[in-house]
Amino acid sequence: MTDTTTTSAQHGLSEEMLDRLDAWWRAANYLSVGQIYLLDNPLLRRPLSRDDIKPRLLGHWGTTPGLNFIYAHLNRAIRERDLDTLFVAGPGHGGPGVIASAYLDGTYSEIYSAIDQSEDGLRRLFRQFSFPGGIPSHAAPQTPGSIHEGGELGYALSHAYGAAFDNPDLLVAAVVGDGEAETGPLATAWHSNKFLNPAQDGVVLPILHLNGYKIANPTVLARIPESELLDLMRGYGHEPYIVSGGFDGEDPREVHKRMAATLDEILDRIAAIKQAAAAGELDSRPAWPMLILRTPKGWTCPAEIDGHPAENNWRSHQVPLADARDTEAHNRLLEKWLLSYRPEELFDEHGSPVELIRSLAPEGERRMSANPVANGGLLRRDLRLPDFRDYAVDVDVPGDTVAEATRVLGDWFRDVMIANPTAFRLFGPDEIASNRLQAVFETTSKQWNAEYLPIDDDNHLAPQGRAMEVLSEHQCQGWLEGYLLTGRHGVFTSYEAFVHIVDSMFNQHAKWLKSASEVPWRRPVASLNYLLSSHVWRQDHNGASHQDPGFIDHVVNKKADVVRVYLPFDANTLLSTYDHCLKSVDYVNVVVAGKQPSPQWLSMEEAIAHCTRGIGIFPWAGTEVEGEEPDVVLGCAGDIPTLEVLAAADILRRRLPDLKVRVVNVVDLMRLQSEGEHPHGLDDREYDALFTTDKPVIFAYHGYPWLIHRLTYRRNGHANLHVRGYKEEGTTTTPFDMVMLNDLDRYHLVIDVIDRVPGLASREAGLRQEMQDARLRARQYTRERGEDIPEVAEWKWGGGERTTRIDTTGGDND
Amino acid sequence: MTDTTTTSAQHGLSEEMLDRLDAWWRAANYLSVGQIYLLDNPLLRRPLSRDDIKPRLLGHWGTTPGLNFIYAHLNRAIRERDLDTLFVAGPGHGGPGVIASAYLDGTYSEIYSAIDQSEDGLRRLFRQFSFPGGIPSHAAPQTPGSIHEGGELGYALSHAYGAAFDNPDLLVAAVVGDGEAETGPLATAWHSNKFLNPAQDGVVLPILHLNGYKIANPTVLARIPESELLDLMRGYGHEPYIVSGGFDGEDPREVHKRMAATLDEILDRIAAIKQAAAAGELDSRPAWPMLILRTPKGWTCPAEIDGHPAENNWRSHQVPLADARDTEAHNRLLEKWLLSYRPEELFDEHGSPVELIRSLAPEGERRMSANPVANGGLLRRDLRLPDFRDYAVDVDVPGDTVAEATRVLGDWFRDVMIANPTAFRLFGPDEIASNRLQAVFETTSKQWNAEYLPIDDDNHLAPQGRAMEVLSEHQCQGWLEGYLLTGRHGVFTSYEAFVHIVDSMFNQHAKWLKSASEVPWRRPVASLNYLLSSHVWRQDHNGASHQDPGFIDHVVNKKADVVRVYLPFDANTLLSTYDHCLKSVDYVNVVVAGKQPSPQWLSMEEAIAHCTRGIGIFPWAGTEVEGEEPDVVLGCAGDIPTLEVLAAADILRRRLPDLKVRVVNVVDLMRLQSEGEHPHGLDDREYDALFTTDKPVIFAYHGYPWLIHRLTYRRNGHANLHVRGYKEEGTTTTPFDMVMLNDLDRYHLVIDVIDRVPGLASREAGLRQEMQDARLRARQYTRERGEDIPEVAEWKWGGGERTTRIDTTGGDND
């Protein structure tokens, strides 16, 4: 014992603290195993019977003892150093462990009063886990202290950094599983340290938990030489520390000592860096510490089951004793396993954790499971929003003004940043300027903590800034999610096509929002706002790979309570829409908007009225007769479709003046769905009043045309609805050729009207032919000259004197 | 000059070779600039006029001179060493460069005879680039030698490794842009070297091209200390070499010399490793060389434009002189830039490249642009497929047999591997065994070239194997794409929910297939086959994060000519479906299938007949009267919906024997679409014959219900179609609770029938109530006991004696 004492003492770890750490760890492990297996007999006060076992054994043991080990040691550090700490469990399938610790520190019983610290509470704790009507098996929204479910792997570090931004006193301990570390998003997320400001942001401590195995395979990082692993971590810009132990039956107390000592070293180093940063003495990016923790997978479970290794093997990934209810042999082994933690030392006669354990828990909000940053809605404050009306583009006559919608929005974003210096950030994959939001750089910079060159003066880079740019949609999304879930606000701007890169991350966030809204103690967080530009119709310069409007289709599969889709078609509608988005909570708002110089259609007053309704008639664009039904409805959603519909309406007004045309524009796409399907849905009466029940509707839509059918198939008159949209035809060509390739152009829309309105086809065969000739002429002109024919490039609504030239000089950057 | 000569000589680089390299590079650069800017006057034989300039300037200059530089040096190496080399341009937006080199080596004119090596050919070459009716701006399918469009960044290394597998003599030179290197998929793809067999696979030479800037920002890897970058590459398991040059006006010839010398060192090292591997003398994973090439972005373009730096700056990313047609100043500058390459030395009087340049090109198929691996269809051979009928599950009576569909398929896959030892691989993100395909391990292993431990005996790991497992869906997809595009075959198996991780990669591959099918000289490649299991209905154990059937929705947005979706519902239909998939070309086949023990419904003969039709009536399941229309149609697609529909039909048969029920099952989802929309679509007559035109249809669908409406909205009787599916309700619970949560359960389907068939609602109020009670009882039982109520868990079709127990003991691993 002398040696041990000496070792402990060297690092200031008393025997009593060692006892506490080990007791906490054993208790958390016991509670974890209990949750996976036990229906009853929670303290094993009678021999374990097969009826005590759940009929279905669901949960993941393998990663759990490691999470419990880390949690215990962080608790000691928090108490000793009064740290403000958020715990991110990358392997969120280790839910039993995170829940066990939240139970041991008391938070769980405070929130869920039926799960109190008694034998009966333990019984409920165990039973509810992965049980029908109970709680999920992962670190889900129901789990106190969690902002990261970890069901899909790969986002632990991005979430951790998102939480750390603008939280200068926060330490985020982010456990990265070695399986998770193989994912792409995680592999690039290590570089987040080049985007963190040591003075004004918090600290992320990555803990790479090498337990060697995934579901059924070893992990890559556990099977490269340690020198390579250290090189890799240094290459990522970290100073790596290693703790390894628990193998071959090593006494866990020895591992506790090494862990405590190493964690102290790390935290000392972090404190020194923070101090230097606060004093302005850091002149370059620090090499932040990170910890490599190498322990056996499934540590402390039976070494062998049915002749196969269990501990330190992939077989302990999920439920090592699968037949504990079905066979006596497994049942005996489970009892022995549970008793190995000596529960009688850990829980008192009432079933409460003993003082030795409770005394390791930090106090109040210092408990990681009670940290308010993990329930970000508690901290969220409404943004101070400058009046967006002040940024309006003057539109006296529709189409008479030209503006770039996103550039105007950028002006407003700039002032949102000024008004909210620590709670609003803009995220983009090297596309903020390309999407024309560069006005924000008048007030802020792109946060950058890598090297600088003299030439960077005009790069808008600085150690502190509110714009975050990295060429990884995964990082942008992950950072933003972490930022939102800890109570702040933000926008992710991306090219429309490549936002599909984060389809799966969107899924997980939408699912989180849906579940969180059902958890009473979770408070609403700011919505996740997308601004998608450089959209399908104006990727004429990059070609097919950059043309994909399907993110909307992906998004609308999620719960209607959570998702909103907007297609503002000019600057004023975009401003009005975004004001709404930045005020909203608990949604995902998808806004698709153009960036090219385009005609502006609505004054700010009209835009507000139109956006408030989300859908409406453009009375100035149609040729209706008051009190009569139109002959045809031209629907539109999106800036380019709106332009083409207005151009078609213009032709119809001139050429078929007696035809009663109505133009309906949709900004809020969910208005098209039935009210029963989506809270924004129009009731049928309202829908019919706009689209009629029996007249042909020619609808020009921004994206894949069938989405409009999917939204409206139950509507009256759906059989008369004909949708034009992107049908996956496109290449490097001109903007008007793009709409022609997909039959969305003005001429084709006029042909559609002629073909659909009864009687017109025979009467107006000449006009129909003219339209076909116009298409052919436009096509030929473009093939010969390489640009759009002047009659469309310089077309102006209503034939006024000023021409509204569509910018066809080429795409923006990238 | 003495020094230079000496330096060259040291590395065996003659002055003449130096001249060749530099002439090639200058010529390729000239042709690249010409493609971006020029309509006419291709050799500048008269002063450049503004009319010579394209009206729209589209293309990317920044990365191009670097690509051209690498290409030239690889040509030298290929000639000197007779290398079989594939070039992968990660920054595929450098299309002008790749095309320029394909033109210089003669391939381009061989394929596109109008673009010959003459002044007129040059004019056409320039004009067509990014021009309406011409060619795309990226390294698209139209580009000889390309398997990698590079429109979306991040997949260069995955594609390169996919090409290298089973191509032992191939060298894949993969240029990684430093912007691309920030993406997640690329960041993890470096680890591909742990999955390559040095003896039986080819070599990947990653060339990290640090040109410092992305669209509008510096890159991370260009702005970390070189020591960190070297650590990072060593950490990834590589031996890094560096060539840096061209800055501050350095003579390019000096950079050529360093590049040639370093490339020789690298290729010597590679040759040594390959030799050792072939001799069996490699006892561990080698540290393969990789090259870091640091050159200025936009190298050789004007140093400054309009007072801003251009060369070595992000401003040269796309088109540095945007106003070359509009302003005399830019026009002059462009002329000066073009003349700086001294075109008169590069092209003869006919406009052909001079001998100095032509002599650098390798011969025939050694030319990288003519390498047949880049037109994989040329090399593809049909798989030798064992007769899938031999793997049939015996089904004498529907529902009488229990099997795990994917496990049976695994047996066949095993024998496919045996019959095709070098042309078929299986890719999975640590999910091959979890998806129950482990029979393949009876004949092959998981290819693994990281460290081994004694315990690995039962891990099925080996230096050579046909199963590729890494916890990265990106890697699986990227490797498989590279493997297919170079003429081989494969399957990617994933959990259904997480295949969304590769949504965007799927988009790009589907777009590639669509465009490639329009390129006459491209030959068909094997289809990309997905096997999605652990699907939404059996993620009861992992909960909501693992439940998402929306990949199908995503896929069907792509061109109908390219995508196929199959929902086989038992082992025999899965076998029949997959046999079809492995024989097909140029498709993406999405197959969703269950892995849990489930009743089997069709004998192999019936399965083949059913799958051949893709849709059909189960006559044994319904209660139709021959010659009469049914009262109601129960439709189903997917294994769990089929089970619930059959159980509902069973209840209806017993309880409402006079009701004429028809059961229609859909295996080939695209049969539902109109024949005009999809080549597999039924014509309306066939559709009506199955579903009637006026009877209620209750359709139980595997995924999001609205997809069925989107596919059928134009069908007769669509107003009578009522679809049940996954509506985003789910958590950790039991399998039957999952279907109940989404109203897809048998009881609810019976209620739907009662509610929809005229007259039943009033007459069968009692049965309706019974069904509601049954739901309630099932729910309560599950809440109390934690497992499914026996009446559903042990339900058997037709009430036979043997019970078909649904496996409710819990999910598989993960």
Tab-separated table of N, CA, C and O in Angstrom, chain A residues 161-204:
chain	number	residue	atom	x	y	z
A	161	TYR	N	-17.621	21.953	-30.037
A	161	TYR	CA	-17.112	23.288	-30.379
A	161	TYR	C	-18.240	24.299	-30.503
A	161	TYR	O	-18.121	25.451	-30.086
A	162	GLY	N	-19.360	23.858	-31.086
A	162	GLY	CA	-20.500	24.769	-31.172
A	162	GLY	C	-20.935	25.252	-29.803
A	162	GLY	O	-21.298	26.422	-29.618
A	163	ALA	N	-20.883	24.362	-28.829
A	163	ALA	CA	-21.246	24.741	-27.457
A	163	ALA	C	-20.222	25.700	-26.861
A	163	ALA	O	-20.556	26.588	-26.066
A	164	ALA	N	-18.965	25.516	-27.244
A	164	ALA	CA	-17.891	26.316	-26.627
A	164	ALA	C	-17.825	27.748	-27.164
A	164	ALA	O	-17.390	28.664	-26.451
A	165	PHE	N	-18.255	27.934	-28.427
A	165	PHE	CA	-18.163	29.296	-28.986
A	165	PHE	C	-18.937	30.275	-28.104
A	165	PHE	O	-20.084	30.009	-27.705
A	166	ASP	N	-18.318	31.397	-27.813
A	166	ASP	CA	-18.957	32.454	-27.011
A	166	ASP	C	-19.341	32.006	-25.612
A	166	ASP	O	-20.227	32.606	-25.003
A	167	ASN	N	-18.736	30.962	-25.136
A	167	ASN	CA	-18.924	30.534	-23.745
A	167	ASN	C	-17.547	30.453	-23.096
A	167	ASN	O	-17.037	29.366	-22.830
A	168	PRO	N	-16.936	31.623	-22.825
A	168	PRO	CA	-15.510	31.630	-22.479
A	168	PRO	C	-15.163	30.824	-21.227
A	168	PRO	O	-14.033	30.366	-21.097
A	169	ASP	N	-16.124	30.614	-20.334
A	169	ASP	CA	-15.784	29.912	-19.101
A	169	ASP	C	-16.179	28.446	-19.113
A	169	ASP	O	-16.113	27.762	-18.093
A	170	LEU	N	-16.621	27.982	-20.271
A	170	LEU	CA	-17.118	26.607	-20.350
A	170	LEU	C	-16.012	25.638	-20.765
A	170	LEU	O	-15.224	25.921	-21.664
A	171	LEU	N	-15.987	24.498	-20.092
A	171	LEU	CA	-15.143	23.382	-20.520
A	171	LEU	C	-16.069	22.308	-21.090
A	171	LEU	O	-16.978	21.850	-20.394
A	172	VAL	N	-15.844	21.946	-22.340
A	172	VAL	CA	-16.651	20.876	-22.923
A	172	VAL	C	-15.793	19.624	-23.011
A	172	VAL	O	-14.796	19.589	-23.742
A	173	ALA	N	-16.154	18.632	-22.214
A	173	ALA	CA	-15.447	17.354	-22.255
A	173	ALA	C	-16.158	16.474	-23.278
A	173	ALA	O	-17.296	16.073	-23.073
A	174	ALA	N	-15.493	16.234	-24.379
A	174	ALA	CA	-16.142	15.525	-25.487
A	174	ALA	C	-15.504	14.165	-25.670
A	174	ALA	O	-14.352	14.051	-26.098
A	175	VAL	N	-16.266	13.150	-25.338
A	175	VAL	CA	-15.765	11.789	-25.516
A	175	VAL	C	-15.987	11.375	-26.964
A	175	VAL	O	-17.109	11.445	-27.473
A	176	VAL	N	-14.908	10.978	-27.617
A	176	VAL	CA	-14.979	10.519	-29.006
A	176	VAL	C	-14.734	9.010	-28.998
A	176	VAL	O	-13.681	8.556	-28.556
A	177	GLY	N	-15.704	8.254	-29.473
A	177	GLY	CA	-15.492	6.814	-29.570
A	177	GLY	C	-14.511	6.505	-30.679
A	177	GLY	O	-14.399	7.250	-31.650
A	178	ASP	N	-13.789	5.385	-30.541
A	178	ASP	CA	-12.814	5.091	-31.606
A	178	ASP	C	-13.509	4.567	-32.858
A	178	ASP	O	-12.935	4.611	-33.951
A	179	GLY	N	-14.755	4.107	-32.719
A	179	GLY	CA	-15.536	3.814	-33.917
A	179	GLY	C	-15.942	5.109	-34.579
A	179	GLY	O	-15.696	5.343	-35.762
A	180	GLU	N	-16.534	5.987	-33.787
A	180	GLU	CA	-16.932	7.300	-34.286
A	180	GLU	C	-15.781	8.021	-34.987
A	180	GLU	O	-15.982	8.747	-35.963
A	181	ALA	N	-14.572	7.819	-34.454
A	181	ALA	CA	-13.410	8.523	-35.007
A	181	ALA	C	-13.138	8.137	-36.457
A	181	ALA	O	-12.418	8.832	-37.163
A	182	GLU	N	-13.708	7.026	-36.925
A	182	GLU	CA	-13.518	6.629	-38.325
A	182	GLU	C	-14.437	7.376	-39.287
A	182	GLU	O	-14.221	7.352	-40.495
A	183	THR	N	-15.461	8.028	-38.770
A	183	THR	CA	-16.365	8.743	-39.665
A	183	THR	C	-15.685	9.976	-40.243
A	183	THR	O	-14.803	10.565	-39.604
A	184	GLY	N	-16.131	10.381	-41.408
A	184	GLY	CA	-15.589	11.570	-42.027
A	184	GLY	C	-15.808	12.829	-41.210
A	184	GLY	O	-14.864	13.578	-40.936
A	185	PRO	N	-17.055	13.086	-40.814
A	185	PRO	CA	-17.293	14.321	-40.065
A	185	PRO	C	-16.412	14.445	-38.825
A	185	PRO	O	-15.895	15.518	-38.533
A	186	LEU	N	-16.222	13.324	-38.119
A	186	LEU	CA	-15.374	13.414	-36.930
A	186	LEU	C	-13.924	13.633	-37.317
A	186	LEU	O	-13.196	14.406	-36.663
A	187	ALA	N	-13.502	12.978	-38.403
A	187	ALA	CA	-12.096	13.086	-38.796
A	187	ALA	C	-11.705	14.518	-39.130
A	187	ALA	O	-10.571	14.924	-38.909
A	188	THR	N	-12.639	15.286	-39.663
A	188	THR	CA	-12.281	16.679	-39.958
A	188	THR	C	-12.561	17.597	-38.778
A	188	THR	O	-11.994	18.686	-38.689
A	189	ALA	N	-13.418	17.156	-37.853
A	189	ALA	CA	-13.808	18.032	-36.744
A	189	ALA	C	-12.655	18.329	-35.795
A	189	ALA	O	-12.676	19.328	-35.081
A	190	TRP	N	-11.628	17.484	-35.788
A	190	TRP	CA	-10.451	17.795	-34.963
A	190	TRP	C	-9.892	19.170	-35.320
A	190	TRP	O	-9.340	19.869	-34.474
A	191	HIS	N	-10.000	19.548	-36.587
A	191	HIS	CA	-9.445	20.840	-37.022
A	191	HIS	C	-10.239	22.028	-36.494
A	191	HIS	O	-9.867	23.175	-36.744
A	192	SER	N	-11.314	21.764	-35.777
A	192	SER	CA	-12.086	22.873	-35.198
A	192	SER	C	-11.217	23.786	-34.342
A	192	SER	O	-11.542	24.958	-34.156
A	193	ASN	N	-10.130	23.239	-33.831
A	193	ASN	CA	-9.294	24.080	-32.952
A	193	ASN	C	-8.695	25.281	-33.686
A	193	ASN	O	-8.261	26.233	-33.035
A	194	LYS	N	-8.697	25.251	-35.027
A	194	LYS	CA	-8.219	26.429	-35.776
A	194	LYS	C	-9.283	27.523	-35.848
A	194	LYS	O	-9.062	28.563	-36.485
A	195	PHE	N	-10.431	27.251	-35.279
A	195	PHE	CA	-11.542	28.210	-35.387
A	195	PHE	C	-12.023	28.670	-34.011
A	195	PHE	O	-13.067	29.284	-33.901
A	196	LEU	N	-11.250	28.338	-32.995
A	196	LEU	CA	-11.642	28.664	-31.626
A	196	LEU	C	-10.778	29.816	-31.115
A	196	LEU	O	-9.566	29.816	-31.319
A	197	ASN	N	-11.408	30.743	-30.452
A	197	ASN	CA	-10.665	31.846	-29.857
A	197	ASN	C	-10.423	31.555	-28.373
A	197	ASN	O	-11.377	31.476	-27.603
A	198	PRO	N	-9.170	31.391	-27.990
A	198	PRO	CA	-8.890	30.964	-26.609
A	198	PRO	C	-9.367	31.963	-25.557
A	198	PRO	O	-9.620	31.580	-24.420
A	199	ALA	N	-9.494	33.212	-25.940
A	199	ALA	CA	-9.909	34.207	-24.942
A	199	ALA	C	-11.430	34.280	-24.847
A	199	ALA	O	-11.983	34.334	-23.749
A	200	GLN	N	-12.095	34.273	-25.971
A	200	GLN	CA	-13.524	34.574	-25.941
A	200	GLN	C	-14.432	33.360	-26.089
A	200	GLN	O	-15.643	33.467	-25.959
A	201	ASP	N	-13.825	32.226	-26.390
A	201	ASP	CA	-14.599	30.994	-26.441
A	201	ASP	C	-14.185	30.084	-25.287
A	201	ASP	O	-13.197	30.358	-24.600
A	202	GLY	N	-14.954	29.036	-25.116
A	202	GLY	CA	-14.608	28.050	-24.098
A	202	GLY	C	-13.547	27.084	-24.599
A	202	GLY	O	-12.893	27.316	-25.615
A	203	VAL	N	-13.404	26.005	-23.870
A	203	VAL	CA	-12.377	25.012	-24.174
A	203	VAL	C	-13.058	23.688	-24.498
A	203	VAL	O	-14.029	23.311	-23.836
A	204	VAL	N	-12.548	23.024	-25.513
A	204	VAL	CA	-12.999	21.655	-25.781
A	204	VAL	C	-11.858	20.709	-25.415
A	204	VAL	O	-10.733	20.876	-25.889
